[in-house]
Amino acid sequence: MLGLWAYRAGGTFNPDTVRLGPGEFWAMQSTGGIMGPDVQRLDQPGGRLEIARMVIANGQQQIRDALLDTRINDDGGTPASASEIAVRMRQNSNTYVGSYGRLNNDVLPVVMPRAMEILKDWRLLPELMVFNQLLATFSVPSPMAMATKADQLEAITNFMQLVEAVEALPHAGREVSKPRFYDRARKAMMVDPSIVTTEAEKEAFDEQAAKQQLAAQMGEMANRAAPQLAQGLMNGGQAA
């Protein structure tokens, strides 16, 4: 409790005449001579060595790793930066993204029939229905799922920026087919095909763009003709 103590034969302390035990008080005629104190405590040079805390912390970290617990540890050290947290979430998402397919194939075929049995026992479901896993959907509200959705949104944004960059090139379609290029790029970036516009949507967009262009031209012509109309009105007023 009081640590480890040592003494040297300096003449001020005799261990044979005192009681050795925790909490004992030793009467000494002096603390030592020119060579330093005769009784001194043997402390670790680098401070306390808490082996128990190190072992417990290591065990807790192993449990967190086994449970896929990615929460930031409050160990009293330097807090993690936002970039470090983002990189950790992205790494966990890339590592365990395959678990969603297993969740769909392993959990749903068991949970859905059991849920229907419970509903039937509660008389909320008149009869058991044939389970079809293709018609069942699920949502996982977890940080990993949110990180995966963020990656999907980032891929869609990158695809839109790619389309804008290609459309800005005047001769981009001369050597490469734009529709086939966009289709290959979308598949390579794993973008959902539902965001691609249909033929009807393309026609509606072109029609709306033509109307806006015509309105802009009419407005420009009106701006150009406005000074002439104003000058004509002024001349007519002076003649009257």
mmCIF file of C-alpha atoms in Angstrom, residues 14-238:
data_model
loop_
_atom_site.group_PDB
_atom_site.id
_atom_site.type_symbol
_atom_site.label_atom_id
_atom_site.label_comp_id
_atom_site.label_asym_id
_atom_site.label_seq_id
_atom_site.Cartn_x
_atom_site.Cartn_y
_atom_site.Cartn_z
ATOM 1 C CA ASN A 14 18.322 -0.101 12.345
ATOM 2 C CA PRO A 15 15.715 -2.491 10.856
ATOM 3 C CA ASP A 16 16.277 -4.964 13.697
ATOM 4 C CA THR A 17 14.824 -2.587 16.283
ATOM 5 C CA VAL A 18 11.602 -1.566 14.479
ATOM 6 C CA ARG A 19 8.421 -3.370 13.477
ATOM 7 C CA LEU A 20 8.107 -4.035 9.760
ATOM 8 C CA GLY A 21 4.545 -3.925 8.441
ATOM 9 C CA PRO A 22 2.072 -1.821 6.504
ATOM 10 C CA GLY A 23 1.316 1.493 8.174
ATOM 11 C CA GLU A 24 4.115 1.260 10.777
ATOM 12 C CA PHE A 25 5.822 4.442 11.972
ATOM 13 C CA TRP A 26 9.595 4.408 12.434
ATOM 14 C CA ALA A 27 11.275 6.711 14.913
ATOM 15 C CA MET A 28 14.582 8.030 13.547
ATOM 16 C CA GLN A 29 17.103 10.369 15.108
ATOM 17 C CA SER A 30 17.810 11.921 11.699
ATOM 18 C CA THR A 31 16.887 11.357 8.065
ATOM 19 C CA GLY A 32 20.421 10.638 6.957
ATOM 20 C CA GLY A 33 23.831 12.077 6.480
ATOM 21 C CA ILE A 34 25.854 13.554 3.660
ATOM 22 C CA MET A 35 25.195 10.452 1.520
ATOM 23 C CA GLY A 36 21.475 11.137 1.445
ATOM 24 C CA PRO A 37 18.556 9.610 3.344
ATOM 25 C CA ASP A 38 19.065 6.199 4.886
ATOM 26 C CA VAL A 39 15.445 5.166 4.190
ATOM 27 C CA GLN A 40 13.952 5.984 0.805
ATOM 28 C CA ARG A 41 11.112 4.751 -1.356
ATOM 29 C CA LEU A 42 11.790 2.787 -4.504
ATOM 30 C CA ASP A 43 9.442 4.367 -7.067
ATOM 31 C CA GLN A 44 9.356 3.657 -10.757
ATOM 32 C CA PRO A 45 11.437 6.228 -12.610
ATOM 33 C CA GLY A 46 8.685 6.850 -15.198
ATOM 34 C CA GLY A 47 5.774 7.058 -12.786
ATOM 35 C CA ARG A 48 3.246 4.450 -11.774
ATOM 36 C CA LEU A 49 3.029 1.257 -13.737
ATOM 37 C CA GLU A 50 -0.642 0.242 -13.744
ATOM 38 C CA ILE A 51 -0.485 -3.253 -15.162
ATOM 39 C CA ALA A 52 -4.086 -4.085 -14.237
ATOM 40 C CA ARG A 53 -5.419 -1.117 -16.177
ATOM 41 C CA MET A 54 -3.359 -2.065 -19.205
ATOM 42 C CA VAL A 55 -4.677 -5.635 -19.153
ATOM 43 C CA ILE A 56 -8.302 -4.523 -18.697
ATOM 44 C CA ALA A 57 -8.008 -1.942 -21.476
ATOM 45 C CA ASN A 58 -6.573 -4.548 -23.820
ATOM 46 C CA GLY A 59 -9.428 -6.939 -23.028
ATOM 47 C CA GLN A 60 -12.021 -4.224 -23.556
ATOM 48 C CA GLN A 61 -10.517 -3.374 -26.938
ATOM 49 C CA GLN A 62 -10.668 -7.029 -27.992
ATOM 50 C CA ILE A 63 -14.345 -7.180 -27.003
ATOM 51 C CA ARG A 64 -15.063 -4.001 -29.008
ATOM 52 C CA ASP A 65 -13.311 -5.436 -32.045
ATOM 53 C CA ALA A 66 -15.316 -8.667 -31.787
ATOM 54 C CA LEU A 67 -18.612 -6.743 -31.505
ATOM 55 C CA LEU A 68 -17.648 -4.310 -34.294
ATOM 56 C CA ASP A 69 -17.929 -1.436 -31.818
ATOM 57 C CA THR A 70 -16.384 1.606 -33.507
ATOM 58 C CA ARG A 71 -17.232 4.196 -30.865
ATOM 59 C CA ILE A 72 -14.499 6.646 -29.943
ATOM 60 C CA ASN A 73 -12.821 5.573 -26.711
ATOM 61 C CA ASP A 74 -12.746 8.171 -23.962
ATOM 62 C CA ASP A 75 -9.344 7.214 -22.599
ATOM 63 C CA GLY A 76 -8.362 10.725 -21.576
ATOM 64 C CA GLY A 77 -5.866 11.108 -24.404
ATOM 65 C CA THR A 78 -5.858 13.378 -27.403
ATOM 66 C CA PRO A 79 -9.317 13.329 -29.027
ATOM 67 C CA ALA A 80 -9.577 11.915 -32.519
ATOM 68 C CA SER A 81 -9.913 14.384 -35.367
ATOM 69 C CA ALA A 82 -12.844 14.504 -37.769
ATOM 70 C CA SER A 83 -10.713 13.170 -40.622
ATOM 71 C CA GLU A 84 -9.610 10.202 -38.505
ATOM 72 C CA ILE A 85 -13.219 9.366 -37.629
ATOM 73 C CA ALA A 86 -14.257 9.619 -41.300
ATOM 74 C CA VAL A 87 -11.420 7.346 -42.408
ATOM 75 C CA ARG A 88 -12.319 4.821 -39.704
ATOM 76 C CA MET A 89 -15.977 4.762 -40.740
ATOM 77 C CA ARG A 90 -15.037 4.359 -44.409
ATOM 78 C CA GLN A 91 -12.675 1.504 -43.554
ATOM 79 C CA ASN A 92 -15.334 -0.284 -41.506
ATOM 80 C CA SER A 93 -17.883 0.223 -44.267
ATOM 81 C CA ASN A 94 -15.572 -1.251 -46.892
ATOM 82 C CA THR A 95 -14.642 -4.158 -44.618
ATOM 83 C CA TYR A 96 -18.117 -5.209 -43.517
ATOM 84 C CA VAL A 97 -20.223 -4.105 -46.474
ATOM 85 C CA GLY A 98 -20.739 -7.768 -47.406
ATOM 86 C CA SER A 99 -22.657 -8.364 -44.185
ATOM 87 C CA TYR A 100 -25.787 -6.801 -45.676
ATOM 88 C CA GLY A 101 -26.085 -9.545 -48.273
ATOM 89 C CA ARG A 102 -25.693 -12.175 -45.579
ATOM 90 C CA LEU A 103 -28.263 -10.387 -43.435
ATOM 91 C CA ASN A 104 -30.693 -10.546 -46.336
ATOM 92 C CA ASN A 105 -30.112 -14.247 -47.061
ATOM 93 C CA ASP A 106 -29.700 -15.599 -43.514
ATOM 94 C CA VAL A 107 -31.914 -13.476 -41.274
ATOM 95 C CA LEU A 108 -34.951 -12.607 -43.367
ATOM 96 C CA PRO A 109 -35.934 -16.203 -44.292
ATOM 97 C CA VAL A 110 -36.099 -16.927 -40.545
ATOM 98 C CA VAL A 111 -37.524 -13.685 -39.195
ATOM 99 C CA MET A 112 -40.343 -13.217 -41.688
ATOM 100 C CA PRO A 113 -42.079 -16.614 -41.192
ATOM 101 C CA ARG A 114 -41.714 -16.344 -37.424
ATOM 102 C CA ALA A 115 -43.178 -12.835 -37.473
ATOM 103 C CA MET A 116 -46.174 -14.125 -39.441
ATOM 104 C CA GLU A 117 -46.657 -16.955 -36.931
ATOM 105 C CA ILE A 118 -46.677 -14.474 -34.050
ATOM 106 C CA LEU A 119 -49.176 -12.248 -35.856
ATOM 107 C CA LYS A 120 -51.404 -15.254 -36.466
ATOM 108 C CA ASP A 121 -51.229 -16.261 -32.786
ATOM 109 C CA TRP A 122 -52.312 -12.726 -31.881
ATOM 110 C CA ARG A 123 -55.154 -13.039 -34.421
ATOM 111 C CA LEU A 124 -53.805 -10.108 -36.396
ATOM 112 C CA LEU A 125 -53.124 -12.257 -39.445
ATOM 113 C CA PRO A 126 -55.928 -14.536 -40.691
ATOM 114 C CA GLU A 127 -53.639 -17.127 -42.295
ATOM 115 C CA LEU A 128 -49.992 -17.743 -43.009
ATOM 116 C CA MET A 129 -48.760 -16.396 -46.304
ATOM 117 C CA VAL A 130 -46.136 -17.824 -48.604
ATOM 118 C CA PHE A 131 -42.863 -16.070 -47.904
ATOM 119 C CA ASN A 132 -41.093 -14.532 -50.872
ATOM 120 C CA GLN A 133 -37.745 -12.989 -50.021
ATOM 121 C CA LEU A 134 -37.746 -11.008 -53.263
ATOM 122 C CA LEU A 135 -40.721 -8.986 -52.003
ATOM 123 C CA ALA A 136 -39.283 -8.289 -48.541
ATOM 124 C CA THR A 137 -37.202 -5.236 -47.811
ATOM 125 C CA PHE A 138 -35.353 -4.125 -44.724
ATOM 126 C CA SER A 139 -33.482 -1.080 -43.507
ATOM 127 C CA VAL A 140 -30.524 -1.087 -41.141
ATOM 128 C CA PRO A 141 -30.331 2.213 -39.191
ATOM 129 C CA SER A 142 -26.703 1.898 -38.200
ATOM 130 C CA PRO A 143 -23.639 4.127 -38.674
ATOM 131 C CA MET A 144 -22.255 1.598 -41.140
ATOM 132 C CA ALA A 145 -25.420 1.785 -43.239
ATOM 133 C CA MET A 146 -25.293 5.571 -43.140
ATOM 134 C CA ALA A 147 -21.665 5.478 -44.277
ATOM 135 C CA THR A 148 -22.621 3.168 -47.151
ATOM 136 C CA LYS A 149 -25.426 5.514 -48.205
ATOM 137 C CA ALA A 150 -22.998 8.430 -48.036
ATOM 138 C CA ASP A 151 -20.645 6.547 -50.365
ATOM 139 C CA GLN A 152 -23.525 5.968 -52.791
ATOM 140 C CA LEU A 153 -24.405 9.661 -52.738
ATOM 141 C CA GLU A 154 -20.760 10.551 -53.346
ATOM 142 C CA ALA A 155 -20.655 8.195 -56.350
ATOM 143 C CA ILE A 156 -23.803 9.803 -57.813
ATOM 144 C CA THR A 157 -22.313 13.274 -57.340
ATOM 145 C CA ASN A 158 -19.075 12.240 -59.038
ATOM 146 C CA PHE A 159 -21.049 10.769 -61.944
ATOM 147 C CA MET A 160 -22.986 14.019 -62.405
ATOM 148 C CA GLN A 161 -19.754 16.024 -62.362
ATOM 149 C CA LEU A 162 -18.315 13.657 -64.971
ATOM 150 C CA VAL A 163 -21.345 14.165 -67.219
ATOM 151 C CA GLU A 164 -21.083 17.951 -66.876
ATOM 152 C CA ALA A 165 -17.369 17.864 -67.724
ATOM 153 C CA VAL A 166 -17.961 15.726 -70.829
ATOM 154 C CA GLU A 167 -20.889 17.850 -72.025
ATOM 155 C CA ALA A 168 -18.713 20.955 -71.757
ATOM 156 C CA LEU A 169 -16.314 19.551 -74.387
ATOM 157 C CA PRO A 170 -17.429 20.586 -77.898
ATOM 158 C CA HIS A 171 -15.979 17.575 -79.757
ATOM 159 C CA ALA A 172 -16.371 14.901 -77.074
ATOM 160 C CA GLY A 173 -18.803 12.813 -79.110
ATOM 161 C CA ARG A 174 -16.646 12.625 -82.238
ATOM 162 C CA GLU A 175 -14.362 9.804 -81.113
ATOM 163 C CA VAL A 176 -16.382 8.297 -78.245
ATOM 164 C CA SER A 177 -20.074 7.528 -78.054
ATOM 165 C CA LYS A 178 -21.477 9.555 -75.193
ATOM 166 C CA PRO A 179 -24.371 7.193 -74.328
ATOM 167 C CA ARG A 180 -22.099 4.148 -74.193
ATOM 168 C CA PHE A 181 -19.461 6.094 -72.259
ATOM 169 C CA TYR A 182 -22.013 7.234 -69.699
ATOM 170 C CA ASP A 183 -23.361 3.695 -69.351
ATOM 171 C CA ARG A 184 -19.883 2.222 -68.799
ATOM 172 C CA ALA A 185 -18.950 4.989 -66.357
ATOM 173 C CA ARG A 186 -22.179 4.520 -64.396
ATOM 174 C CA LYS A 187 -21.598 0.778 -64.062
ATOM 175 C CA ALA A 188 -17.933 1.271 -63.099
ATOM 176 C CA MET A 189 -18.883 3.799 -60.412
ATOM 177 C CA MET A 190 -21.723 1.500 -59.205
ATOM 178 C CA VAL A 191 -24.371 4.187 -59.574
ATOM 179 C CA ASP A 192 -28.034 3.213 -59.353
ATOM 180 C CA PRO A 193 -29.487 3.041 -62.905
ATOM 181 C CA SER A 194 -32.743 4.603 -61.693
ATOM 182 C CA ILE A 195 -31.159 8.079 -61.803
ATOM 183 C CA VAL A 196 -30.676 7.889 -65.586
ATOM 184 C CA THR A 197 -33.329 9.864 -67.445
ATOM 185 C CA THR A 198 -35.787 8.083 -69.718
ATOM 186 C CA GLU A 199 -36.558 9.044 -73.314
ATOM 187 C CA ALA A 200 -39.716 10.877 -72.250
ATOM 188 C CA GLU A 201 -37.784 12.816 -69.606
ATOM 189 C CA LYS A 202 -35.124 13.724 -72.167
ATOM 190 C CA GLU A 203 -37.766 15.025 -74.590
ATOM 191 C CA ALA A 204 -39.424 17.046 -71.825
ATOM 192 C CA PHE A 205 -36.047 18.492 -70.825
ATOM 193 C CA ASP A 206 -35.209 19.450 -74.426
ATOM 194 C CA GLU A 207 -38.625 21.061 -74.853
ATOM 195 C CA GLN A 208 -38.237 23.052 -71.646
ATOM 196 C CA ALA A 209 -34.718 24.102 -72.636
ATOM 197 C CA ALA A 210 -35.991 25.241 -76.060
ATOM 198 C CA LYS A 211 -38.726 27.327 -74.410
ATOM 199 C CA GLN A 212 -36.214 28.925 -72.055
ATOM 200 C CA GLN A 213 -33.876 29.674 -74.958
ATOM 201 C CA LEU A 214 -36.724 31.221 -76.977
ATOM 202 C CA ALA A 215 -37.772 33.344 -73.990
ATOM 203 C CA ALA A 216 -34.182 34.496 -73.538
ATOM 204 C CA GLN A 217 -33.946 35.464 -77.228
ATOM 205 C CA MET A 218 -37.226 37.371 -77.073
ATOM 206 C CA GLY A 219 -36.032 39.202 -73.994
ATOM 207 C CA GLU A 220 -32.755 40.092 -75.688
ATOM 208 C CA MET A 221 -34.594 41.380 -78.771
ATOM 209 C CA ALA A 222 -36.873 43.458 -76.552
ATOM 210 C CA ASN A 223 -33.881 44.954 -74.775
ATOM 211 C CA ARG A 224 -32.299 45.849 -78.095
ATOM 212 C CA ALA A 225 -35.501 47.419 -79.432
ATOM 213 C CA ALA A 226 -36.254 49.378 -76.268
ATOM 214 C CA PRO A 227 -33.915 52.335 -77.021
ATOM 215 C CA GLN A 228 -35.321 52.683 -80.561
ATOM 216 C CA LEU A 229 -38.901 52.649 -79.281
ATOM 217 C CA ALA A 230 -38.052 55.237 -76.655
ATOM 218 C CA GLN A 231 -36.353 57.438 -79.249
ATOM 219 C CA GLY A 232 -39.371 57.142 -81.555
ATOM 220 C CA LEU A 233 -41.744 58.139 -78.795
ATOM 221 C CA MET A 234 -39.613 61.157 -77.940
ATOM 222 C CA ASN A 235 -39.458 62.280 -81.573
ATOM 223 C CA GLY A 236 -43.220 61.879 -81.937
ATOM 224 C CA GLY A 237 -43.821 63.972 -78.836
ATOM 225 C CA GLN A 238 -41.586 66.776 -80.067
#
